[in-house]
Coordinates of C-alpha atoms and ligand atoms in Angstrom, one line a residue:
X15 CA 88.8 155.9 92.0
X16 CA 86.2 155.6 95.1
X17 CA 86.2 158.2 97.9
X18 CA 88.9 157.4 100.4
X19 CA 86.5 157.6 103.0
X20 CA 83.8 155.3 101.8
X21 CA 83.6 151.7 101.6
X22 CA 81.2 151.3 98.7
X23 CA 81.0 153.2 95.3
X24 CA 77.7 155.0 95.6
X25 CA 74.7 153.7 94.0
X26 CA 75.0 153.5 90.4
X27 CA 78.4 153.2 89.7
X28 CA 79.3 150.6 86.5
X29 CA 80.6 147.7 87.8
X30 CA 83.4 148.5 85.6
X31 CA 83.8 150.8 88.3
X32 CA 83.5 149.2 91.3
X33 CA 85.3 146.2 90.5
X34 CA 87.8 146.9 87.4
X35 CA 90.9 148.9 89.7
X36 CA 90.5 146.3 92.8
X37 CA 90.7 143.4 90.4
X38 CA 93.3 145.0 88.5
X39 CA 95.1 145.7 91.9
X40 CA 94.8 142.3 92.7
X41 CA 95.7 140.4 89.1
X42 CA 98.9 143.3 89.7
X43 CA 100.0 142.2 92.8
X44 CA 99.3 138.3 91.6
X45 CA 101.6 138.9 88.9
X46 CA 104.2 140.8 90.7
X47 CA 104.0 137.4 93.5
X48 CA 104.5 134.7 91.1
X49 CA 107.2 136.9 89.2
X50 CA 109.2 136.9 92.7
X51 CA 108.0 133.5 93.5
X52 CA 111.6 131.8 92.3
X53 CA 113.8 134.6 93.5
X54 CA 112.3 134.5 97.7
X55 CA 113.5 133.0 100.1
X56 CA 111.6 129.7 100.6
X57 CA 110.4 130.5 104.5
X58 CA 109.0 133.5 106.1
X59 CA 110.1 136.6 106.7
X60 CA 107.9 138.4 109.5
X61 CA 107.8 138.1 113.2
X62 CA 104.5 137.7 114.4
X63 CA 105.2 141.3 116.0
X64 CA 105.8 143.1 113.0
X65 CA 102.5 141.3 111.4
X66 CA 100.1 142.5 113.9
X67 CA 101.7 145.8 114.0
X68 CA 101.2 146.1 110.2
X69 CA 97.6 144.5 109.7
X70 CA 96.0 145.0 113.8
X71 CA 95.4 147.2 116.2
X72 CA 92.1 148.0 117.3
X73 CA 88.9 147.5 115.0
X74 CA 89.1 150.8 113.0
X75 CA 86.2 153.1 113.3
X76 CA 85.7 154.5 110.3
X77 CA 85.6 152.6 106.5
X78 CA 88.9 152.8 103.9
X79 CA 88.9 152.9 100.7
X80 CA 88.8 149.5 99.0
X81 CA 92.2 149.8 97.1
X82 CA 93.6 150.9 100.5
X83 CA 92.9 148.0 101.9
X84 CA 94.4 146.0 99.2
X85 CA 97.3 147.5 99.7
X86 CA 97.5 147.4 103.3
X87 CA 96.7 143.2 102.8
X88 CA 98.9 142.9 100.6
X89 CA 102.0 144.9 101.9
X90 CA 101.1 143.6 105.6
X91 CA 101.1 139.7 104.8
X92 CA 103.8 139.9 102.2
X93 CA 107.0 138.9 104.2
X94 CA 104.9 136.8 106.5
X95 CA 103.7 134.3 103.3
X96 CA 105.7 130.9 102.8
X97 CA 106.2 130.7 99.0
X98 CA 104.6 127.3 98.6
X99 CA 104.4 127.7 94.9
X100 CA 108.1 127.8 94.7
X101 CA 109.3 124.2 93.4
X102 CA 111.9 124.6 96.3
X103 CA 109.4 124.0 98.6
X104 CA 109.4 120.4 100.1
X105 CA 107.5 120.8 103.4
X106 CA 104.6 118.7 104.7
X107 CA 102.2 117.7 102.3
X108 CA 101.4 120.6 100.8
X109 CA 101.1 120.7 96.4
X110 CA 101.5 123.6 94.3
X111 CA 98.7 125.5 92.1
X112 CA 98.0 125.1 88.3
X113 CA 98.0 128.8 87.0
X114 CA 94.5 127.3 85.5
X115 CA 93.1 126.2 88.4
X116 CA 94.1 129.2 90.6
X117 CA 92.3 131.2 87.9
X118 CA 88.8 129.5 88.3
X119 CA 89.0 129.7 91.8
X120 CA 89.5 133.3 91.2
X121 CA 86.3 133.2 89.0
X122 CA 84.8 131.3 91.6
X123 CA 85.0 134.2 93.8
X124 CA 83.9 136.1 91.7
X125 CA 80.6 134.1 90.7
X126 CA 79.9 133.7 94.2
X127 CA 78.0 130.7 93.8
X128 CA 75.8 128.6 96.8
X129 CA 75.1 125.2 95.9
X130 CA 73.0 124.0 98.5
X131 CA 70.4 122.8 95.8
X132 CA 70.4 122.0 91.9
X133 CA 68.7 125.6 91.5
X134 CA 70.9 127.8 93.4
X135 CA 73.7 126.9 90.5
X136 CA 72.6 124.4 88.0
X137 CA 76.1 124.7 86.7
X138 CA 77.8 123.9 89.8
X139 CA 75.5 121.1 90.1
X140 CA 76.3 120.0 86.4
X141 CA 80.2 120.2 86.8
X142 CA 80.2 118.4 90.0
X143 CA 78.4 115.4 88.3
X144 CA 80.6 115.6 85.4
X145 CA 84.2 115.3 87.6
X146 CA 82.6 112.7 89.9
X147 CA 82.4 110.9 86.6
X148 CA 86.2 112.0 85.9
X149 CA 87.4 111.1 89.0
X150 CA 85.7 107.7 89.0
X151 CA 87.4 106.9 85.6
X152 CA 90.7 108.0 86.2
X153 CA 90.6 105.9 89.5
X154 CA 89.0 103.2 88.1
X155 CA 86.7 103.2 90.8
X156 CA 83.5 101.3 90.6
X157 CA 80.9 102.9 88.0
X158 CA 77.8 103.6 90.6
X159 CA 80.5 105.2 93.4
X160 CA 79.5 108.5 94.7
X161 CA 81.4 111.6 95.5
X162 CA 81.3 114.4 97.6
X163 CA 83.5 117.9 97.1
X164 CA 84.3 119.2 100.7
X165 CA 87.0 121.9 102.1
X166 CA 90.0 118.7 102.9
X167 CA 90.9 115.1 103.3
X168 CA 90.0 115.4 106.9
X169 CA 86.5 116.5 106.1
X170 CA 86.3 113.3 103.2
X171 CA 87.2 111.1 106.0
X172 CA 85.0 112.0 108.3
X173 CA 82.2 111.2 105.6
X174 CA 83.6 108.1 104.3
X175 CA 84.1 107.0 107.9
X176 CA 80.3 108.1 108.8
X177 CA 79.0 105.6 105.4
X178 CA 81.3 103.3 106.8
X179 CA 79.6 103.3 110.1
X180 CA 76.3 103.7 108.7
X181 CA 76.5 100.5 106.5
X182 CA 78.5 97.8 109.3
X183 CA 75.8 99.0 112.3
X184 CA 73.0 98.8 109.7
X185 CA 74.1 95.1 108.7
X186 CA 73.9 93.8 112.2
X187 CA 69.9 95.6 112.3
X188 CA 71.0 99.3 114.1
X189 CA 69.8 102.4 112.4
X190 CA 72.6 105.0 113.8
X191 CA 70.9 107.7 112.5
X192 CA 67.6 107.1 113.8
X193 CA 68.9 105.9 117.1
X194 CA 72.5 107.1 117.8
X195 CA 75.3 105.2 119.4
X196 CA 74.0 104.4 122.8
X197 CA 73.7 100.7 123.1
X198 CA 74.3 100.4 119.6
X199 CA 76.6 96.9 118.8
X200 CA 80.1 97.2 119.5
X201 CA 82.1 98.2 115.9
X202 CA 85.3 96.7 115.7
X203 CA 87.9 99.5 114.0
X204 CA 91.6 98.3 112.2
X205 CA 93.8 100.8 111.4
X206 CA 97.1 101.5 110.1
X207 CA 99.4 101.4 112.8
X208 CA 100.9 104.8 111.2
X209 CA 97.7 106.2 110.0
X210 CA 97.6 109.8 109.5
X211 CA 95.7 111.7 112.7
X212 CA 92.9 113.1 110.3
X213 CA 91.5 109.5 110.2
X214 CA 91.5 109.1 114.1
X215 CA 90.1 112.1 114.5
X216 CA 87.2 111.4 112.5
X217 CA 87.0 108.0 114.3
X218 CA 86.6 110.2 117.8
X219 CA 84.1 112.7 116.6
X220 CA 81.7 109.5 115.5
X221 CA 82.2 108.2 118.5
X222 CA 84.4 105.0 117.3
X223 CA 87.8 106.2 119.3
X224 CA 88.1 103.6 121.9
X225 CA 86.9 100.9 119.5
X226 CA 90.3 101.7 117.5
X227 CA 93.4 99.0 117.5
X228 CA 96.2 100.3 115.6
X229 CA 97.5 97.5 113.1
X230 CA 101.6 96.8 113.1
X231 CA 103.2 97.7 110.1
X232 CA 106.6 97.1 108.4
X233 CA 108.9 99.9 107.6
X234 CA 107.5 101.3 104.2
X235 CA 103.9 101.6 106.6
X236 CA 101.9 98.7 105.4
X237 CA 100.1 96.8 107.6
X238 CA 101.3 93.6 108.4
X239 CA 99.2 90.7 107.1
X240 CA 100.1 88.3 110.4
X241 CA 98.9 91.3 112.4
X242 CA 95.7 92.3 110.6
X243 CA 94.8 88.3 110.5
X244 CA 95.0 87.9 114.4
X245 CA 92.9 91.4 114.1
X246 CA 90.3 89.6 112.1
X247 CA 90.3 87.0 114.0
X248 CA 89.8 88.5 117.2
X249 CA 86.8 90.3 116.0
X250 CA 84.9 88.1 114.1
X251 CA 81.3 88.3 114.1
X252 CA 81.6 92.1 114.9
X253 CA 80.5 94.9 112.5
X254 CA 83.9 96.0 111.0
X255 CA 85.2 98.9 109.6
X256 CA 89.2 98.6 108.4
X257 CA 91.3 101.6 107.4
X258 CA 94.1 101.7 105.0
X259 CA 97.2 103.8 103.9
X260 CA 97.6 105.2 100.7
X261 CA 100.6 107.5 101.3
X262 CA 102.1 107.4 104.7
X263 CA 103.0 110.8 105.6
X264 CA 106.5 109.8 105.9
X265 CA 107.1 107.0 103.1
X266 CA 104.9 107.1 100.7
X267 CA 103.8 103.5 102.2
X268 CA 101.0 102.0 100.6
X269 CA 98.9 99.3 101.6
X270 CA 99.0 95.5 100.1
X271 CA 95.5 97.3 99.0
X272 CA 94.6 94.0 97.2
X273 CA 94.9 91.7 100.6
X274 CA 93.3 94.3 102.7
X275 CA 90.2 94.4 100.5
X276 CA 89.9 90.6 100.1
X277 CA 89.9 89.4 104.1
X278 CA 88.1 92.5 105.0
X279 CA 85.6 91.5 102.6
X280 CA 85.7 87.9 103.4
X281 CA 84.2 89.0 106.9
X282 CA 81.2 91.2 105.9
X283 CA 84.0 94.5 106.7
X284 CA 84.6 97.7 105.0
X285 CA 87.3 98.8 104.0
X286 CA 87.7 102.6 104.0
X287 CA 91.6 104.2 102.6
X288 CA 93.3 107.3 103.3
X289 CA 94.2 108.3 100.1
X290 CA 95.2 112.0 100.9
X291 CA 97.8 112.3 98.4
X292 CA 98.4 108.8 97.5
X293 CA 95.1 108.4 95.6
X294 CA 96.4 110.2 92.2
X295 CA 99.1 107.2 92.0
X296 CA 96.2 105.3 90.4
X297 CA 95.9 107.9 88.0
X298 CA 99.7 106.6 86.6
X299 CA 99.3 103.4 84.8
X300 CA 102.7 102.8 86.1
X301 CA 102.4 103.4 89.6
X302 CA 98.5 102.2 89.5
X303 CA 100.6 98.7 88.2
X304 CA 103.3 98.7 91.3
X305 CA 102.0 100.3 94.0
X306 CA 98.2 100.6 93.8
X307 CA 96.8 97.2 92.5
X308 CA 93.4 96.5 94.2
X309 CA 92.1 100.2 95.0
X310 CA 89.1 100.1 93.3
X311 CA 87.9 97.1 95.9
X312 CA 87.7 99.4 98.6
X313 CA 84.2 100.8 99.7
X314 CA 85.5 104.3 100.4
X315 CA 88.4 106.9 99.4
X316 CA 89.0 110.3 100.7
X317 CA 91.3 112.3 99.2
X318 CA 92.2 115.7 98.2
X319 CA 92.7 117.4 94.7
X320 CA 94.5 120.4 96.8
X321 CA 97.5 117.9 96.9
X322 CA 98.4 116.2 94.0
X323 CA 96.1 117.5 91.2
X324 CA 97.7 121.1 92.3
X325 CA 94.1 122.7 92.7
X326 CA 94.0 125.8 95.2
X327 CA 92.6 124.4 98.7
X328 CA 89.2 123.6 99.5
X329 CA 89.9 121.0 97.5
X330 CA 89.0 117.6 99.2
X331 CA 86.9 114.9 97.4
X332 CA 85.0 111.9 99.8
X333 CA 84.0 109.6 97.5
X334 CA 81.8 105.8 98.6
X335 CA 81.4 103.0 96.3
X336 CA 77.6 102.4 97.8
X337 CA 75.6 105.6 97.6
X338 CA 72.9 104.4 99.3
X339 CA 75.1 104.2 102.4
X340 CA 76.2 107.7 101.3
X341 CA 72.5 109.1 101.5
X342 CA 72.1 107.1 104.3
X343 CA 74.6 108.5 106.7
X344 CA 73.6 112.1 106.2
X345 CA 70.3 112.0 106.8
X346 CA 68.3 115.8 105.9
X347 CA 65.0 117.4 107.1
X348 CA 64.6 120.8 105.4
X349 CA 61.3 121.0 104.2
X350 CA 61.8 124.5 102.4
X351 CA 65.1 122.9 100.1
X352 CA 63.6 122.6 96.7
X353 CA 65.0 118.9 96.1
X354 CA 63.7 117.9 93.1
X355 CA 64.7 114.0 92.2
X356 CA 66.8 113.6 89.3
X357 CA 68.8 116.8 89.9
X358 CA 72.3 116.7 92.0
X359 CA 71.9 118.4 95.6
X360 CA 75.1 119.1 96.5
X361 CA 73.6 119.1 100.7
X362 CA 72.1 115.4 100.1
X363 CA 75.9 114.2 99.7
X364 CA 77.9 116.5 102.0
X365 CA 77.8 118.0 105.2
X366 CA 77.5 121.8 104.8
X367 CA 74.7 123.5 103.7
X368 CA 76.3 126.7 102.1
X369 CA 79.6 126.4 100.7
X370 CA 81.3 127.6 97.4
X371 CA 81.5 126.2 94.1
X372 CA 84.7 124.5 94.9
X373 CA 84.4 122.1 92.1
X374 CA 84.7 124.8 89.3
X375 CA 88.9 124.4 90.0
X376 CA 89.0 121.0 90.1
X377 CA 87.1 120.9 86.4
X378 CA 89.6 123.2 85.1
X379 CA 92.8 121.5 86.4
X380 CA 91.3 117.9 84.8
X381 CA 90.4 119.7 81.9
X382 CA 94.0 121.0 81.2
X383 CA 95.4 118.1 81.9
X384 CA 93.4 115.2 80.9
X385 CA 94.0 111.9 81.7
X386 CA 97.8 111.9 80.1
X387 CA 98.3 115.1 81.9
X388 CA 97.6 114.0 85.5
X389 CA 99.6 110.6 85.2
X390 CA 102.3 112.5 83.9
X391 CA 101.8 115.4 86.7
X392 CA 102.3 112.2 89.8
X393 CA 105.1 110.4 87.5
X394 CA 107.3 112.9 87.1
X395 CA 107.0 114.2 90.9
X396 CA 108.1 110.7 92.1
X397 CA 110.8 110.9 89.3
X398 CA 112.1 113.9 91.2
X399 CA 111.6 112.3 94.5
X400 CA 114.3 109.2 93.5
X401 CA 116.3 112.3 92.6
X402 CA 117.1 113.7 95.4
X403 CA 117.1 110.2 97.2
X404 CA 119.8 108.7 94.9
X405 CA 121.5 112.3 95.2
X406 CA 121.5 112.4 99.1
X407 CA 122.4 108.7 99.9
X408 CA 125.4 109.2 97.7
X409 CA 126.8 111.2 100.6
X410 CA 128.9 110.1 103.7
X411 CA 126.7 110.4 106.3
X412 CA 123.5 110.9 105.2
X413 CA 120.7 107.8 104.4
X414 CA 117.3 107.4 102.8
X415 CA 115.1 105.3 105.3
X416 CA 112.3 104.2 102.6
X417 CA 112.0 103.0 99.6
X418 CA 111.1 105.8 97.4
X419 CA 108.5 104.4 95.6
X420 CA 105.8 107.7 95.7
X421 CA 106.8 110.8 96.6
X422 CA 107.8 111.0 100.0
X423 CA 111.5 110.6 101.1
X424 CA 112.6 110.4 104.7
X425 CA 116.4 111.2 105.3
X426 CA 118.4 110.7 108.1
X427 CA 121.8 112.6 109.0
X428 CA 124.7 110.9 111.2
X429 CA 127.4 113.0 112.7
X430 CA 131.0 112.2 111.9
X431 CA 130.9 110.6 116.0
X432 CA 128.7 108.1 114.6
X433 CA 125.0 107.4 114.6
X434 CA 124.4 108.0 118.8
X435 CA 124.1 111.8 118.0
X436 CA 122.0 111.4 114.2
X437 CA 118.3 112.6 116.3
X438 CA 120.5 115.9 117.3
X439 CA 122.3 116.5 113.9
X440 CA 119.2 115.8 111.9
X441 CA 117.5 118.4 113.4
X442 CA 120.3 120.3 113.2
X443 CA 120.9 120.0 109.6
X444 CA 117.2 120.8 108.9
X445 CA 117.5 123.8 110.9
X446 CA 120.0 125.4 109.6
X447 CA 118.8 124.2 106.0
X448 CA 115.4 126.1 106.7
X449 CA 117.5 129.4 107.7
X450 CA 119.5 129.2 104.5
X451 CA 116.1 129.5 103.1
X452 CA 117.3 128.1 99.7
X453 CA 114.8 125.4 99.7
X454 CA 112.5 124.0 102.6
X455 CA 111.2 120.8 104.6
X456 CA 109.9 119.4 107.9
X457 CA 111.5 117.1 110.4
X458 CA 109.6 114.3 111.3
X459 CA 109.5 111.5 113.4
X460 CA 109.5 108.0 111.9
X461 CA 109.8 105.0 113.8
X462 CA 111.0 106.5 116.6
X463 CA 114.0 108.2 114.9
X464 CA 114.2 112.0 113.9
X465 CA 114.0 112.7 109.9
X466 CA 114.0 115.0 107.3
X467 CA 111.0 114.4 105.4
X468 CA 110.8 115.9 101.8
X469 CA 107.8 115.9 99.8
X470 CA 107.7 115.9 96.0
X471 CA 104.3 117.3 95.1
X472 CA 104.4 120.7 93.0
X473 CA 103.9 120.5 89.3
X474 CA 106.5 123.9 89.4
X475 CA 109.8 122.1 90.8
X476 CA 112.4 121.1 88.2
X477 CA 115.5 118.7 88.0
X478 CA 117.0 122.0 88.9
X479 CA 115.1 123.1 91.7
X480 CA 115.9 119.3 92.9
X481 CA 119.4 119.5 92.8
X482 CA 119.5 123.2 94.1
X483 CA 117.9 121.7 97.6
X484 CA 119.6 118.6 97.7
X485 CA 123.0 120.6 97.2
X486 CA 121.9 122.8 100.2
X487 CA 121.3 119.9 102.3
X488 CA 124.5 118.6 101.5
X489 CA 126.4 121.4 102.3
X490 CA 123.9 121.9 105.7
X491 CA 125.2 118.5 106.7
X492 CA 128.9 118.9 105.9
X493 CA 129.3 122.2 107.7
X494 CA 127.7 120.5 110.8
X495 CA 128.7 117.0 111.0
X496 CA 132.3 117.3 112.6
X497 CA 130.8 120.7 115.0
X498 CA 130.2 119.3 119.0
X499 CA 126.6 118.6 120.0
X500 CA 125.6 120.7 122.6
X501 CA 125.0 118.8 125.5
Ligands
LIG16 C1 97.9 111.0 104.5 C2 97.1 112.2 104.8 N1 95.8 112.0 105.3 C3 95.1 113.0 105.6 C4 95.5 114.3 105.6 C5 94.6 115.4 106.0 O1 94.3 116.2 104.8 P1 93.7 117.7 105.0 O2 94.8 118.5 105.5 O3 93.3 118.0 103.6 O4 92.6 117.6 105.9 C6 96.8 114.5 105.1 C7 97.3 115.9 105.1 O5 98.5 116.2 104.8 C8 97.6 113.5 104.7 O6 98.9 113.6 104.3

């Protein structure tokens, strides 16, 4: 046991010592979380008042003892955590955590690796080459595509997006990196009229925002191909960058992926697709076969295995079918990296210089579940997501807006007056189906009506856990639908 009053073991010490009670402490307290995990309440617990009271104040002045502080963390956040990894949980976008993968990110920690360069960690160097290779294969992704690991989706888009840029000005004779964006030629920029804001933002921060027209789409979120021809049109002879959808937030929309790549490409364009989430349905033969036919023409994919490969977060992947544009758009002057040719630099193909191994729980989640294991991982999620639709829609009163063909279901809720009041009582239902805290999920707004959006994305949720939330939604809108609106 360390001196209360000391933050460090003295000099010394086994690291038995140091580190074998804290870690124990901490695998303790992991267990004792995932044990409750199906018993909580799926929502928080603390006020923001009773959180600072239990973890602020002011800075202490003098050091605790390590297990202390363990304890304080652990008993300060504890009714202030969402229980994500409960298979009740439906909200955002937001996939659960393979027990295997949450392990090597543990041992990540632990190794404490920076890969700027091959040498710092030859291993992480190694197993980053080896699931770019995975993750090209399971996508079916050209062979000589490149991939970055970086923290999110957000993160991969703003890299594919800076390729994309790179290649369309460099085409029509501008060097961006060599001479920026003042006076550079005009790039025209299609989007998904309901793409997600993490591309748009990206767009901004290279300095493409007002060169963005937002393509129409129908109401499963693909663009329509009347409105991205007029697009084309309109900006022929421009350099061109085009954005798809794979996953709308929402639906579950995918692009006609196959269309978009093939006018795009007809005029000299790139095509770059969100593929948040929506990227692991070409990982299901099945799906790959309905819903995702022509991916692999695209020229650039940002996704995230933190979503539906279940990997901890810090878990995007940004990865361009033309690595010289890759190399290209991230240009590097550090004379004292040891880059030696031949080796992987994990800096040469993303943005940060020091970062974590954040591959290592990436390997281990592929690795468990191989190429059967993943497909089956996204089929059975949108299995569960046709669930709850068929269950829901069977209901006076309540209607599924999409066509469940992913994982995303949007729900609507009309009051007994009829469907005047359904913005109020959806909201209402969700409410009070959030403070029953039997399951949980986010309203949204879709085409200018309120939803319940519910998102099947946790390798942990069962039939039962399915049926469980859908019969609390039920019984949410039941109790509610014949009580007055307030006015
Ligand atoms: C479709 C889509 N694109 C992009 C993002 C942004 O991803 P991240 O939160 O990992 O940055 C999300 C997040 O939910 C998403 O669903």
């Amino acid at each position: 046991m360390t001196d209360l009053h000391t933050s460090a073991a003295p000099p010394g010490t086994p690291a038995t010592d140091v580190y074998g009670p804290l870690l124990q402490q901490a695998l303790q307290h992991s267990l004792d979380y995932f044990a409750g995990l199906p018993g909580r309440p799926v929502k928080a617990l603390a006020t923001d008042d009773e959180l600072h009271r239990l973890l602020g104040g002011p800075v202490p002045d003098d050091p605790a003892a390590p297990e202390d502080v363990l304890t304080q963390l652990v008993s300060g956040v504890d009714r202030g955590l969402v229980p994500t990894g409960n298979g009740r949980y439906l909200g955002y976008v937001v996939g659960g955590t393979l027990p295997v993968a949450m392990a090597a990110d543990w041992l990540t920690s632990a190794w404490d690796q920076n890969c700027i360069v091959h040498d710092i960690s030859p291993a992480t160097s190694v197993v980053e080459e080896i699931c770019a290779a995975w993750l090209i294969d399971l996508f079916g992704l050209p062979a000589r595509t490149s991939a970055a690991f970086v923290p999110a989706c957000t993160h991969a888009e703003l890299l594919c997006l800076a390729a994309a840029r790179h290649k369309v000005l460099a085409q029509h004779g501008w060097n961006v990196a060599e001479r920026g964006m003042r006076g550079a030629p005009e790039v025209a920029v299609l989007i998904n009229g309901e793409a997600h804001t993490a591309v748009v933002r990206s767009l901004e921060i290279l300095g493409l925002g007002g060169s963005i027209r937002r393509i129409a789409v129908d109401a499963e979120a693909r663009m329509l191909p009347a409105a991205l021809d007029a697009a084309l049109n309109e900006t022929a002879g421009m350099p061109l960058i085009v954005s798809g959808q794979v996953g709308e937030i929402n639906t579950g929309g995918i692009d006609h992926l196959r269309m978009l790549c093939d006018k795009t490409h007809a005029v000299g364009g790139w095509v770059h697709l969100d593929a948040a989430f929506g990227m692991w349905a070409a990982a299901s033969p099945t799906l790959r076969r309905n819903v995702a036919d022509g991916i692999e023409l695209a020229d650039s994919w940002a996704t995230d295995a933190h979503k539906w490969l279940n990997t901890p977060y810090d878990g995007g992947v940004a990865m361009i079918a033309d690595p010289d544009a890759h190399r290209a758009a991230l240009p590097l002057d550090a004379g004292y990296l040891q880059l030696q040719p031949d080796q992987r630099h994990p800096v040469e193909w993303g943005l940060e210089v020091s970062r974590r191994s954040r591959v290592f729980p990436i390997w281990a989640a592929l690795r468990q579940l191989g190429r059967s294991g993943v497909a089956d991982l996204v089929d059975r999620c949108c299995a569960h997501a046709l669930r709850i639709a068929q269950t829901l829609s069977a209901v006076e009163g309540i209607e599924v807006l999409n066509d469940v063909t992913l994982n995303q279901v949007t729900v609507r809720f009309t009051p007994a007056s009829g469907p005047d009041g359904s913005d109020a009582h959806t909201l209402r239902v969700v409410e009070r189906f959030q403070q029953l805290g039997e399951s949980w999920a986010s309203p949204s707004r879709w085409q200018d009506r309120t939803v319940l959006r519910l998102c099947l994305i946790n390798w942990a949720t069962t039939e039962a856990d399915i049926d469980r939330a859908a019969a609390s939604l039920i019984q949410c809108h039941r109790e509610l639908r014949d009580a007055p609106l307030q006015a």
